[in-house]
Structures are given as structure tokens and as C-alpha cells.
Amino acid sequence: MSKVKFFLLALVALFFAATVSADVVWSSAFDFDGSEIVEPVVIPEVNQIGYSMSLLSGSEKDLALIAKPVNSEERVTIYSTNDPDEEGTYFWNYNPDSRFVKNSDYVLTQHIVSQGYDPGEVSFSRTVHILPEPAVFVLLGVAAAFFLRRRAKSLLVVLAFLSLGAIGAKATTISVGKCFQMWPFERKVIINYTVSDLSETEYINFYYTTDNGESSYDLRDNGLLTGDVGPISANGNYRVVWTPDTETMASVKGKMKIGVDVYEPEPPTPSTYMVVDLSEGPQASSYPITYLDDVPSGGWSDDYKKTKMVFRYVPADTFQMGARSDERGKHNNEVLHDVTLTKSFYIGVFEVTQKQYKQITNTSPSQNSGEAGDMRPVECVSYNMIRGATKGAKWPDNDDVDDGSFLEKMRTRTNLKFDLPTSAQWEYACRATTDSALNSGKNLSTPYGDEQDDNTDEVARNNHNHMDGHYTGIPYMCLQHTVVGCYLENTWGLYDMHGNVCEWCLDWETTQTSAAVTDPKGAESGVSRVIRGGSYQSEPEYCRSAALLSSYPNNAVSDTGF
């Protein structure tokens, strides 16, 4: 092999190795005993211009890409994985049997398991733009060079393509300066570092290795970091003080290496409950929002059924919608099928009460107000009253609502996009991980669904338990709903998902099939909108989790609320 060819191939190998190098660079070893070291350590980003290894290797797997979140200008490094059970799994919107195409956009959904927080996963999407990888330019340059006769031209062509491959590859540089332990006085380690070429806010992380690199530890999780730990938003000199965990580090002596890189912070864990303060009433310009991690001591007071409105966080997941074939009271339109909800949401802990509705709209449409009416569910409200009969009637084409509608007032005064749940969201929230007829984990206790049922009576105000003590009106007037929250809640703390009043959902009435669906929105058009849960007038079979009913969107009747 000629010297020129050897030189060119060496350049290719060197550049290819650089493109697949690790994103953490370690310092040289130093004694963990107080000695001082001074060394520059440069930490480049990997795959700076967002290329796909498939363009060189011919494989769709093991991709490393730069991604931009949909709602942010922040650039982050995304690594794909082929293990669906691995924490931080990414699902792409391309056919696994095809290849990523350069100069194209792709969307991925990232599922991050929230450690220590039950229930489950947080999901969000990012758009990724794939460009040709730098190594491709190198190979093209080498190929061109072999067709040129003069060695000087060959070298110039290679260098030109190397430069082209490096376009846009400039990365943030983190230089570790003085790094030393404050020995013999204490075990703290001082880490000085300098950030340059910063183009965006970076979150800095440090590592250390011992035992000749056999043991590696993340300093964000082991020991205590104080000082300039980020986020870093400007170039400059920074200092971090690491206080090692005494128990963990008691036996660590000798050579230690310090590593540094940048990371993307995990999104904050959502609070379990969100509370909207309606106490200022219908004239308020805004309703304050607060968050709670748990139910208040003593439970939900009457205020949460009158002048406050409380919502429960519900994590996105996949569940089975519909009824099993052997479920008592099952109807033909309750076909069992898998449903995936990709977005988490908050849903009311209680049905909207008459007092809450008046606090927002300054109107009182309910027929059954009577005893404790303020804390009983609002009824005689139609779908059109909640969302509007013009813009609000366009679902699923869009989620607009009419000016002056209940939801428009809520959205304007909270700056949050409140809406009715879809039928799938409603059933998912009602079930709260159960697959039984009732969200208590029980099925109907009677052979048929049209007679008094002890299990239904536990969770639902229905047609057979009006004299159970939750309403004390005169007997012939007892066929009414009652105060919200009187019956057994589900495992997510949601009340009256069965019975009391039927609850409006967004969807047009549709026919279910056994096919798996994602984020279903119901039929494209129709005559009736879905209502769920049954009411105080309903037989137990219509109060089940899977039971599907419907009503004309302009119907405002005494057994339907939301």
C-alpha cells in the first residue's frame, strides 16, 4: 500500500473513531489524599450535527441523535434503544423495516419512569432532524482522492471533506482545572472547571472512578455537590465542592479519576392533586392554582365541594376498555380492546357541584337543589352549555369552545386548557387499574343488572339505594342525587364515577371494535354524545365501568352532569 493511501485510510479511521467516542472524558488519575492536580479535560458533545450511524453502518439500530424538544429551543442528546423495558425508552414514528432518511424529520415519544413515584410514566415528544453524518463526507472524499492523480490534490480533497463534515460540530467545552482533596483536614474535594463555547444552558454532572476504573459513581446520586452545579448559562470559571458520603467512601483510597459531562434534567414529578380556588366567584379575573402531594389532613372538607375544585393526576398508560365476555350486565357495544393513552391528565375528584358551577357561571340550572344542594352535582346542563353549540360542537375536528361557555370561563381564568374527558380517558380514570365491572374491584353481585345489587350500592347512588341515609328528604322525593363523595372512592381517590349523575364525555357515540387504538376521539360525526357512569335513576348494569350511554348534545336533564 502506498504512503498516500495509508495516510488517507488512517485519517478515515481516526475520524470515524472520533465520531463514535464516549460522551464522558475522564481525568488522569490522582491520589485521593490531598494532592493537587492541574489538567485540562475537554468534553465534546457526541454527534454534534445530529447524524445517523445507519448512513454509514447500514443498520437502523444504535442511533445517536441531537434532538430539539417541540416546545423548547433546548438541544439535547438522544440515544435510541432496542429494549422496550429499559428506562428511558424511545419510540419512533418510522417503519422499523425501513431506514432513516437523511435530511428528514422524525418524531419520537420518550417514556421516562418516575422513580419512587407511583403511578408510572411521564411522556413527552421531540422532533428530530437527521442530517448526513460527517464520516460519510470522509468516505466520499477518500473515494474522490483515489481518482485524482496528484497527491497534493488528493490531500486537499480529503481535508476539504473533513472540514465539511465538521460544519456545525462545534460543541461546548468543559475544561477541568485544579482538582484536589482538602486532606488532611477533611475529605471534601474541590473541582474547578471552565465552560467555553457555550451556545445554550447546560446541566453539569460529575463522576469518579476507583479501582483502576472498575468502579464508577455518579456524584449527583452519591455524596453531596454544592457550588456551581448548574444549570450553567454563561461561559466562565466555576467551582464545585464535593462532600463524599462517609460510609460509601470510607474504604476508598489511592487513585481516583474525575469525569464530567452534561445531562438533560428529568421533568419534575407532577403533584398528585391540583386545586382551583373559585372563592372569588364569577366576577374574578383569575382563579389561583395550588398543588398538593396528598389528601389534606382530615380529608376533603366541604370547601372542596363548594368554593374549590380539586383534580387528581392520572398517568398515561395502556389499559383494556370494554367488558369481559362473562361480565354480568354486559351490553353488545362494550367490546374489549386495548387503548393507549399517550398523555397524562388531571380529572375532577368529585362531580362538578351546583355551588362550583354558580361560582363560575353565576347561574343555577339544577332542578334538584333541595337539601345540601350546594354540594350536590349540578345537573340540567347540556354538552352545549359546557362547551358551546358552535365552536364547542366541532370536536373531534378541534378542541375549541364557545365564548361564554363554562369551559371558556375556566380556561380564561386559569390559563389551563380544561375540557371534558374523552370516553377512553373517563373509563381509564374510572377503572383506576381494575378490570372488573365496578372500580371497587368487584362485579355485580346479582345474576342480572336490573335489580338491587349490594356491590353497586357500595360505590354508586343508583335506582335501588335512595333510602341508605345519604339523603334525608321526604320519601316520595328521595329519587334524587346526593352530596358528592358519599360513596366508596376508587384506588385513585375519585368519587361517584358510578352513579349519582351521568357524566358527559367529548366523543360522538361510536361503535367499538376489538382493534387496539391510541388516544381515541370517538366518531368523526354523529347525533349523540357519550355519557358515562349511570345515575341515581339507573339500574346497576348502566353504572358499570364499561357501560356506554349517549344523549343529544342539547339535552339538559336532571340526571346528567359532568
GROMACS .gro file of C-alpha atoms in nm, residues 74-510:
model
  437
   74GLU     CA    1  -3.303   2.342   2.405
   75ARG     CA    2  -3.092   2.087   2.219
   76VAL     CA    3  -3.039   1.753   2.387
   77THR     CA    4  -2.864   1.429   2.301
   78ILE     CA    5  -3.100   1.137   2.246
   79TYR     CA    6  -2.988   0.774   2.238
   80SER     CA    7  -3.221   0.511   2.098
   81THR     CA    8  -3.261   0.165   2.245
   82ASN     CA    9  -3.399  -0.167   2.128
   83ASP     CA   10  -3.501  -0.276   2.478
   84PRO     CA   11  -3.870  -0.185   2.540
   85ASP     CA   12  -3.829  -0.247   2.915
   86GLU     CA   13  -3.529  -0.021   2.954
   87GLU     CA   14  -3.579   0.303   3.146
   88GLY     CA   15  -3.587   0.596   2.905
   89THR     CA   16  -3.716   0.405   2.601
   90TYR     CA   17  -3.783   0.594   2.278
   91PHE     CA   18  -4.047   0.504   2.022
   92TRP     CA   19  -4.006   0.642   1.670
   93ASN     CA   20  -4.273   0.712   1.410
   94TYR     CA   21  -4.096   0.531   1.128
   95ASN     CA   22  -4.133   0.177   0.999
   96PRO     CA   23  -3.870  -0.043   1.171
   97ASP     CA   24  -3.827  -0.230   0.841
   98SER     CA   25  -3.723   0.090   0.662
   99ARG     CA   26  -3.427   0.316   0.713
  100PHE     CA   27  -3.392   0.665   0.847
  101VAL     CA   28  -3.365   0.903   0.553
  102LYS     CA   29  -3.116   1.188   0.570
  103ASN     CA   30  -3.246   1.544   0.564
  104SER     CA   31  -3.577   1.425   0.708
  105ASP     CA   32  -3.773   1.495   1.027
  106TYR     CA   33  -3.889   1.231   1.273
  107VAL     CA   34  -4.092   1.246   1.592
  108LEU     CA   35  -4.018   1.029   1.893
  109THR     CA   36  -4.208   0.977   2.217
  110GLN     CA   37  -3.997   0.938   2.527
  111HIS     CA   38  -4.130   0.743   2.826
  112ILE     CA   39  -3.943   0.816   3.148
  113VAL     CA   40  -4.019   0.609   3.455
  114SER     CA   41  -4.058   0.839   3.755
  115GLN     CA   42  -3.861   0.657   4.022
  116GLY     CA   43  -4.026   0.648   4.361
  117TYR     CA   44  -4.347   0.795   4.227
  118ASP     CA   45  -4.641   0.568   4.177
  119PRO     CA   46  -4.826   0.584   3.932
  120GLY     CA   47  -4.596   0.524   3.644
  121GLU     CA   48  -4.469   0.708   3.345
  122VAL     CA   49  -4.432   1.057   3.210
  123SER     CA   50  -4.436   1.100   2.833
  124PHE     CA   51  -4.337   1.380   2.602
  125SER     CA   52  -4.242   1.412   2.236
  126ARG     CA   53  -3.947   1.557   2.048
  127THR     CA   54  -3.881   1.628   1.682
  128VAL     CA   55  -3.553   1.501   1.540
  129HIS     CA   56  -3.395   1.617   1.215
  130ILE     CA   57  -3.145   1.374   1.065
  131LEU     CA   58  -2.850   1.503   0.862
  132PRO     CA   59  -2.574   1.310   0.679
  133GLU     CA   60  -2.306   1.200   0.921
  134PRO     CA   61  -1.956   1.352   0.892
  135ALA     CA   62  -1.796   1.015   0.826
  136VAL     CA   63  -1.997   0.990   0.503
  137PHE     CA   64  -1.824   1.304   0.379
  138VAL     CA   65  -1.489   1.148   0.467
  139LEU     CA   66  -1.560   0.835   0.263
  140LEU     CA   67  -1.674   1.045  -0.030
  141GLY     CA   68  -1.357   1.247  -0.006
  142VAL     CA   69  -1.138   0.937   0.003
  143ALA     CA   70  -1.317   0.794  -0.297
  144ALA     CA   71  -1.264   1.117  -0.488
  145ALA     CA   72  -0.900   1.131  -0.388
  146PHE     CA   73  -0.820   0.793  -0.545
  147PHE     CA   74  -0.947   0.921  -0.877
  148LEU     CA   75  -0.707   1.217  -0.869
  149ARG     CA   76  -0.353   1.171  -0.994
  150ARG     CA   77  -0.168   1.430  -0.791
  151ARG     CA   78  -0.108   1.356  -0.426
  152ALA     CA   79  -0.140   1.720  -0.324
  153LYS     CA   80  -0.486   1.737  -0.479
  154SER     CA   81  -0.578   1.415  -0.304
  155LEU     CA   82  -0.481   1.556   0.033
  156LEU     CA   83  -0.666   1.883  -0.032
  157VAL     CA   84  -0.983   1.695  -0.125
  158VAL     CA   85  -0.968   1.489   0.195
  159LEU     CA   86  -0.911   1.797   0.410
  160ALA     CA   87  -1.198   1.977   0.234
  161PHE     CA   88  -1.438   1.695   0.312
  162LEU     CA   89  -1.311   1.672   0.669
  163SER     CA   90  -1.395   2.041   0.707
  164LEU     CA   91  -1.737   1.988   0.553
  165GLY     CA   92  -1.808   1.705   0.796
  166ALA     CA   93  -1.719   1.929   1.088
  167ILE     CA   94  -1.965   2.204   0.993
  168GLY     CA   95  -2.199   2.265   1.282
  169ALA     CA   96  -1.998   2.033   1.505
  170LYS     CA   97  -1.867   2.296   1.744
  171ALA     CA   98  -1.952   2.190   2.097
  172THR     CA   99  -1.949   2.326   2.447
  173THR     CA  100  -1.608   2.277   2.607
  174ILE     CA  101  -1.570   2.198   2.976
  175SER     CA  102  -1.212   2.226   3.100
  176VAL     CA  103  -1.141   2.081   3.443
  177GLY     CA  104  -0.880   2.288   3.624
  178LYS     CA  105  -0.750   2.243   3.978
  179CYS     CA  106  -0.900   1.934   4.139
  180PHE     CA  107  -0.790   1.833   4.488
  181GLN     CA  108  -0.896   1.686   4.818
  182MET     CA  109  -0.878   1.909   5.128
  183TRP     CA  110  -0.675   1.645   5.306
  184PRO     CA  111  -0.568   1.604   5.589
  185PHE     CA  112  -0.824   1.847   5.729
  186GLU     CA  113  -1.134   1.693   5.568
  187ARG     CA  114  -1.246   1.467   5.286
  188LYS     CA  115  -1.408   1.736   5.067
  189VAL     CA  116  -1.291   1.752   4.705
  190ILE     CA  117  -1.268   2.082   4.519
  191ILE     CA  118  -1.338   2.068   4.145
  192ASN     CA  119  -1.265   2.381   3.941
  193TYR     CA  120  -1.385   2.394   3.584
  194THR     CA  121  -1.419   2.638   3.296
  195VAL     CA  122  -1.703   2.647   3.042
  196SER     CA  123  -1.646   2.793   2.695
  197ASP     CA  124  -1.813   2.788   2.353
  198LEU     CA  125  -2.148   2.775   2.535
  199SER     CA  126  -2.446   2.808   2.299
  200GLU     CA  127  -2.724   2.706   2.537
  201THR     CA  128  -2.792   2.630   2.902
  202GLU     CA  129  -2.614   2.314   3.015
  203TYR     CA  130  -2.663   2.091   3.319
  204ILE     CA  131  -2.328   1.968   3.450
  205ASN     CA  132  -2.267   1.628   3.603
  206PHE     CA  133  -1.954   1.481   3.761
  207TYR     CA  134  -1.839   1.122   3.808
  208TYR     CA  135  -1.549   0.948   3.975
  209THR     CA  136  -1.387   0.611   3.919
  210THR     CA  137  -1.173   0.400   4.151
  211ASP     CA  138  -1.019   0.052   4.146
  212ASN     CA  139  -0.846   0.118   3.814
  213GLY     CA  140  -1.173   0.215   3.654
  214GLU     CA  141  -1.362  -0.090   3.777
  215SER     CA  142  -1.600   0.117   3.994
  216SER     CA  143  -1.781   0.427   3.870
  217TYR     CA  144  -2.014   0.655   4.066
  218ASP     CA  145  -2.243   0.942   3.973
  219LEU     CA  146  -2.179   1.234   4.208
  220ARG     CA  147  -2.535   1.363   4.170
  221ASP     CA  148  -2.653   1.044   4.341
  222ASN     CA  149  -2.355   0.968   4.565
  223GLY     CA  150  -2.234   1.223   4.815
  224LEU     CA  151  -2.319   1.593   4.812
  225LEU     CA  152  -2.239   1.854   4.547
  226THR     CA  153  -2.257   2.224   4.627
  227GLY     CA  154  -2.142   2.536   4.448
  228ASP     CA  155  -2.174   2.589   4.074
  229VAL     CA  156  -2.362   2.271   3.994
  230GLY     CA  157  -2.576   2.433   3.724
  231PRO     CA  158  -2.765   2.493   3.520
  232ILE     CA  159  -2.481   2.685   3.352
  233SER     CA  160  -2.598   2.960   3.118
  234ALA     CA  161  -2.278   3.160   3.061
  235ASN     CA  162  -1.911   3.098   2.984
  236GLY     CA  163  -1.676   3.136   3.277
  237ASN     CA  164  -1.489   2.976   3.565
  238TYR     CA  165  -1.685   2.767   3.815
  239ARG     CA  166  -1.618   2.568   4.132
  240VAL     CA  167  -1.792   2.264   4.280
  241VAL     CA  168  -1.737   2.124   4.629
  242TRP     CA  169  -1.798   1.751   4.661
  243THR     CA  170  -1.860   1.616   5.011
  244PRO     CA  171  -1.821   1.239   4.980
  245ASP     CA  172  -2.061   1.011   5.159
  246THR     CA  173  -1.855   0.895   5.458
  247GLU     CA  174  -1.999   0.545   5.463
  248THR     CA  175  -1.960   0.495   5.088
  249MET     CA  176  -1.611   0.642   5.068
  250ALA     CA  177  -1.466   0.509   5.394
  251SER     CA  178  -1.260   0.241   5.218
  252VAL     CA  179  -1.170   0.444   4.908
  253LYS     CA  180  -0.804   0.539   4.888
  254GLY     CA  181  -0.547   0.575   4.619
  255LYS     CA  182  -0.601   0.667   4.257
  256MET     CA  183  -0.924   0.841   4.158
  257LYS     CA  184  -1.043   0.981   3.826
  258ILE     CA  185  -1.290   1.265   3.791
  259GLY     CA  186  -1.524   1.265   3.489
  260VAL     CA  187  -1.759   1.536   3.373
  261ASP     CA  188  -2.037   1.563   3.116
  262VAL     CA  189  -2.365   1.739   3.051
  263TYR     CA  190  -2.709   1.588   3.102
  264GLU     CA  191  -3.075   1.661   3.047
  265PRO     CA  192  -3.266   1.704   3.374
  266GLU     CA  193  -3.569   1.486   3.430
  267PRO     CA  194  -3.901   1.669   3.426
  268PRO     CA  195  -4.044   1.739   3.772
  269THR     CA  196  -4.278   1.478   3.913
  270PRO     CA  197  -4.633   1.612   3.884
  271SER     CA  198  -4.818   1.677   4.209
  272THR     CA  199  -5.091   1.427   4.286
  273TYR     CA  200  -5.361   1.690   4.325
  274MET     CA  201  -5.434   2.028   4.166
  275VAL     CA  202  -5.675   2.270   4.334
  276VAL     CA  203  -5.855   2.557   4.161
  277ASP     CA  204  -5.971   2.828   4.402
  278LEU     CA  205  -6.314   2.957   4.293
  279SER     CA  206  -6.380   3.164   4.605
  280GLU     CA  207  -6.374   3.498   4.418
  281GLY     CA  208  -6.674   3.384   4.219
  282PRO     CA  209  -6.792   3.464   3.866
  283GLN     CA  210  -6.650   3.818   3.868
  284ALA     CA  211  -6.293   3.700   3.926
  285SER     CA  212  -6.038   3.774   3.656
  286SER     CA  213  -5.838   3.466   3.754
  287TYR     CA  214  -5.862   3.158   3.974
  288PRO     CA  215  -5.545   3.071   4.173
  289ILE     CA  216  -5.397   2.724   4.126
  290THR     CA  217  -5.224   2.527   4.402
  291TYR     CA  218  -5.085   2.174   4.414
  292LEU     CA  219  -5.091   1.906   4.684
  293ASP     CA  220  -4.893   1.584   4.715
  294ASP     CA  221  -5.156   1.418   4.932
  295VAL     CA  222  -5.511   1.449   5.063
  296PRO     CA  223  -5.528   1.717   5.335
  297SER     CA  224  -5.525   1.601   5.695
  298GLY     CA  225  -5.884   1.522   5.785
  299GLY     CA  226  -5.985   1.459   5.422
  300TRP     CA  227  -6.156   1.681   5.168
  301SER     CA  228  -6.354   1.944   5.357
  302ASP     CA  229  -6.680   2.093   5.230
  303ASP     CA  230  -6.480   2.379   5.073
  304TYR     CA  231  -6.356   2.137   4.807
  305LYS     CA  232  -6.717   2.075   4.710
  306LYS     CA  233  -6.816   2.443   4.710
  307THR     CA  234  -6.552   2.711   4.651
  308LYS     CA  235  -6.257   2.495   4.548
  309MET     CA  236  -6.232   2.236   4.274
  310VAL     CA  237  -5.984   1.951   4.319
  311PHE     CA  238  -5.832   1.738   4.043
  312ARG     CA  239  -5.632   1.413   4.054
  313TYR     CA  240  -5.328   1.345   3.835
  314VAL     CA  241  -5.380   1.040   3.611
  315PRO     CA  242  -5.069   0.897   3.439
  316ALA     CA  243  -5.075   0.791   3.075
  317ASP     CA  244  -5.076   0.417   3.013
  318THR     CA  245  -5.235   0.132   2.819
  319PHE     CA  246  -5.549  -0.040   2.950
  320GLN     CA  247  -5.832  -0.265   2.835
  321MET     CA  248  -6.151  -0.075   2.757
  322GLY     CA  249  -6.485  -0.252   2.740
  323ALA     CA  250  -6.627  -0.552   2.926
  324ARG     CA  251  -6.516  -0.913   2.950
  325SER     CA  252  -6.741  -1.165   2.780
  326ASP     CA  253  -6.861  -1.310   3.113
  327GLU     CA  254  -6.936  -0.974   3.282
  328ARG     CA  255  -7.288  -0.953   3.423
  329GLY     CA  256  -7.492  -0.677   3.265
  330LYS     CA  257  -7.262  -0.653   2.962
  331HIS     CA  258  -7.403  -0.486   2.650
  332ASN     CA  259  -7.306  -0.562   2.291
  333ASN     CA  260  -7.139  -0.221   2.237
  334GLU     CA  261  -6.879  -0.280   2.512
  335VAL     CA  262  -6.621  -0.466   2.300
  336LEU     CA  263  -6.300  -0.539   2.491
  337HIS     CA  264  -5.994  -0.379   2.326
  338ASP     CA  265  -5.657  -0.226   2.414
  339VAL     CA  266  -5.639   0.152   2.443
  340THR     CA  267  -5.317   0.350   2.479
  341LEU     CA  268  -5.334   0.699   2.624
  342THR     CA  269  -5.012   0.887   2.548
  343LYS     CA  270  -5.081   1.196   2.757
  344SER     CA  271  -5.132   1.217   3.131
  345PHE     CA  272  -5.408   1.443   3.260
  346TYR     CA  273  -5.586   1.576   3.568
  347ILE     CA  274  -5.952   1.483   3.629
  348GLY     CA  275  -6.202   1.602   3.890
  349VAL     CA  276  -6.204   1.414   4.221
  350PHE     CA  277  -6.576   1.497   4.251
  351GLU     CA  278  -6.852   1.569   4.004
  352VAL     CA  279  -6.889   1.945   3.947
  353THR     CA  280  -7.128   2.069   4.216
  354GLN     CA  281  -7.407   2.324   4.197
  355LYS     CA  282  -7.211   2.576   4.406
  356GLN     CA  283  -6.898   2.538   4.192
  357TYR     CA  284  -7.099   2.583   3.873
  358LYS     CA  285  -7.254   2.902   4.010
  359GLN     CA  286  -6.914   3.032   4.123
  360ILE     CA  287  -6.800   3.009   3.761
  361THR     CA  288  -7.110   3.095   3.556
  362ASN     CA  289  -7.332   3.282   3.804
  363THR     CA  290  -7.621   3.053   3.701
  364SER     CA  291  -7.805   2.766   3.875
  365PRO     CA  292  -7.967   2.530   3.622
  366SER     CA  293  -8.027   2.233   3.858
  367GLN     CA  294  -8.378   2.106   3.927
  368ASN     CA  295  -8.283   1.904   4.235
  369SER     CA  296  -8.120   2.159   4.461
  370GLY     CA  297  -8.303   2.093   4.790
  371GLU     CA  298  -8.112   1.977   5.096
  372ALA     CA  299  -7.735   2.036   5.077
  373GLY     CA  300  -7.780   2.147   4.716
  374ASP     CA  301  -7.451   2.338   4.714
  375MET     CA  302  -7.258   2.012   4.743
  376ARG     CA  303  -7.476   1.801   4.516
  377PRO     CA  304  -7.383   1.762   4.148
  378VAL     CA  305  -7.502   2.024   3.903
  379GLU     CA  306  -7.747   1.876   3.652
  380CYS     CA  307  -7.975   2.001   3.376
  381VAL     CA  308  -7.653   2.101   3.199
  382SER     CA  309  -7.617   2.003   2.835
  383TYR     CA  310  -7.300   1.932   2.640
  384ASN     CA  311  -7.363   2.258   2.457
  385MET     CA  312  -7.388   2.453   2.785
  386ILE     CA  313  -7.049   2.315   2.894
  387ARG     CA  314  -6.860   2.357   2.564
  388GLY     CA  315  -7.084   2.567   2.339
  389ALA     CA  316  -7.310   2.491   2.043
  390THR     CA  317  -7.094   2.647   1.769
  391LYS     CA  318  -6.715   2.625   1.810
  392GLY     CA  319  -6.764   2.388   2.104
  393ALA     CA  320  -6.959   2.145   1.885
  394LYS     CA  321  -6.663   2.082   1.649
  395TRP     CA  322  -6.492   1.804   1.844
  396PRO     CA  323  -6.305   1.598   1.727
  397ASP     CA  324  -6.202   1.840   1.449
  398ASN     CA  325  -6.059   2.073   1.715
  399ASP     CA  326  -6.089   2.142   2.089
  400ASP     CA  327  -6.221   2.500   2.067
  401VAL     CA  328  -6.503   2.611   2.297
  402ASP     CA  329  -6.756   2.893   2.269
  403ASP     CA  330  -6.703   3.231   2.429
  404GLY     CA  331  -6.910   3.250   2.746
  405SER     CA  332  -6.931   2.873   2.792
  406PHE     CA  333  -6.840   2.706   3.122
  407LEU     CA  334  -6.512   2.577   2.979
  408GLU     CA  335  -6.418   2.911   2.821
  409LYS     CA  336  -6.454   3.078   3.161
  410MET     CA  337  -6.241   2.809   3.326
  411ARG     CA  338  -5.972   2.832   3.057
  412THR     CA  339  -5.957   3.212   3.065
  413ARG     CA  340  -5.939   3.239   3.444
  414THR     CA  341  -5.680   2.963   3.496
  415ASN     CA  342  -5.477   2.974   3.174
  416LEU     CA  343  -5.516   2.594   3.166
  417LYS     CA  344  -5.687   2.401   2.889
  418PHE     CA  345  -5.976   2.239   3.075
  419ASP     CA  346  -6.211   2.013   2.883
  420LEU     CA  347  -6.441   1.717   2.920
  421PRO     CA  348  -6.263   1.379   2.918
  422THR     CA  349  -6.282   1.155   2.616
  423SER     CA  350  -6.476   0.836   2.672
  424ALA     CA  351  -6.146   0.645   2.691
  425GLN     CA  352  -5.999   0.888   2.945
  426TRP     CA  353  -6.317   0.864   3.152
  427GLU     CA  354  -6.314   0.483   3.160
  428TYR     CA  355  -5.941   0.470   3.231
  429ALA     CA  356  -5.982   0.710   3.525
  430CYS     CA  357  -6.292   0.527   3.648
  431ARG     CA  358  -6.125   0.186   3.643
  432ALA     CA  359  -5.806   0.302   3.815
  433THR     CA  360  -5.626  -0.020   3.705
  434THR     CA  361  -5.925  -0.251   3.777
  435ASP     CA  362  -6.075  -0.479   3.511
  436SER     CA  363  -6.394  -0.566   3.697
  437ALA     CA  364  -6.744  -0.433   3.641
  438LEU     CA  365  -6.703  -0.183   3.927
  439ASN     CA  366  -6.395   0.016   4.024
  440SER     CA  367  -6.404  -0.136   4.372
  441GLY     CA  368  -6.260  -0.449   4.214
  442LYS     CA  369  -6.596  -0.624   4.239
  443ASN     CA  370  -6.852  -0.741   3.984
  444LEU     CA  371  -7.229  -0.718   4.011
  445SER     CA  372  -7.344  -0.945   4.292
  446THR     CA  373  -7.678  -1.037   4.132
  447PRO     CA  374  -7.736  -1.254   3.822
  448TYR     CA  375  -7.892  -0.967   3.631
  449GLY     CA  376  -7.818  -0.597   3.608
  450ASP     CA  377  -8.170  -0.465   3.658
  451GLU     CA  378  -8.226  -0.532   4.029
  452GLN     CA  379  -8.089  -0.420   4.363
  453ASP     CA  380  -7.717  -0.502   4.387
  454ASP     CA  381  -7.510  -0.485   4.708
  455ASN     CA  382  -7.177  -0.428   4.531
  456THR     CA  383  -7.316  -0.143   4.322
  457ASP     CA  384  -7.471   0.015   4.632
  458GLU     CA  385  -7.120   0.049   4.782
  459VAL     CA  386  -6.993   0.274   4.505
  460ALA     CA  387  -7.294   0.433   4.337
  461ARG     CA  388  -7.611   0.622   4.409
  462ASN     CA  389  -7.845   0.422   4.186
  463ASN     CA  390  -8.209   0.333   4.142
  464HIS     CA  391  -8.214   0.098   4.443
  465ASN     CA  392  -8.041   0.275   4.735
  466HIS     CA  393  -8.216   0.610   4.780
  467MET     CA  394  -8.304   0.533   5.141
  468ASP     CA  395  -7.950   0.449   5.258
  469GLY     CA  396  -7.914   0.758   5.473
  470HIS     CA  397  -7.725   0.980   5.228
  471TYR     CA  398  -8.036   1.187   5.161
  472THR     CA  399  -8.292   1.268   5.430
  473GLY     CA  400  -8.571   1.428   5.229
  474ILE     CA  401  -8.930   1.305   5.245
  475PRO     CA  402  -8.968   0.952   5.100
  476TYR     CA  403  -9.156   1.034   4.780
  477MET     CA  404  -8.886   1.292   4.690
  478CYS     CA  405  -8.591   1.061   4.753
  479LEU     CA  406  -8.540   0.965   4.387
  480GLN     CA  407  -8.262   1.223   4.357
  481HIS     CA  408  -7.886   1.251   4.352
  482THR     CA  409  -7.697   1.320   4.673
  483VAL     CA  410  -7.393   1.508   4.802
  484VAL     CA  411  -7.079   1.422   4.603
  485GLY     CA  412  -6.828   1.192   4.771
  486CYS     CA  413  -7.074   0.989   4.984
  487TYR     CA  414  -6.983   0.650   4.838
  488LEU     CA  415  -6.664   0.447   4.813
  489GLU     CA  416  -6.392   0.609   4.603
  490ASN     CA  417  -6.167   0.418   4.361
  491THR     CA  418  -5.798   0.349   4.421
  492TRP     CA  419  -5.706   0.686   4.267
  493GLY     CA  420  -5.936   0.867   4.508
  494LEU     CA  421  -6.208   0.956   4.254
  495TYR     CA  422  -6.568   0.959   4.373
  496ASP     CA  423  -6.904   0.897   4.203
  497MET     CA  424  -6.762   0.760   3.881
  498HIS     CA  425  -7.050   0.516   3.926
  499GLY     CA  426  -7.398   0.660   3.969
  500ASN     CA  427  -7.525   0.989   4.119
  501VAL     CA  428  -7.539   1.166   3.779
  502CYS     CA  429  -7.435   1.055   3.432
  503GLU     CA  430  -7.125   1.239   3.309
  504TRP     CA  431  -7.072   1.399   2.968
  505CYS     CA  432  -6.769   1.296   2.758
  506LEU     CA  433  -6.628   1.462   2.446
  507ASP     CA  434  -6.697   1.182   2.197
  508TRP     CA  435  -6.971   1.134   1.946
  509GLU     CA  436  -7.131   0.794   2.003
  510THR     CA  437  -6.933   0.527   1.818
   0.00000   0.00000   0.00000
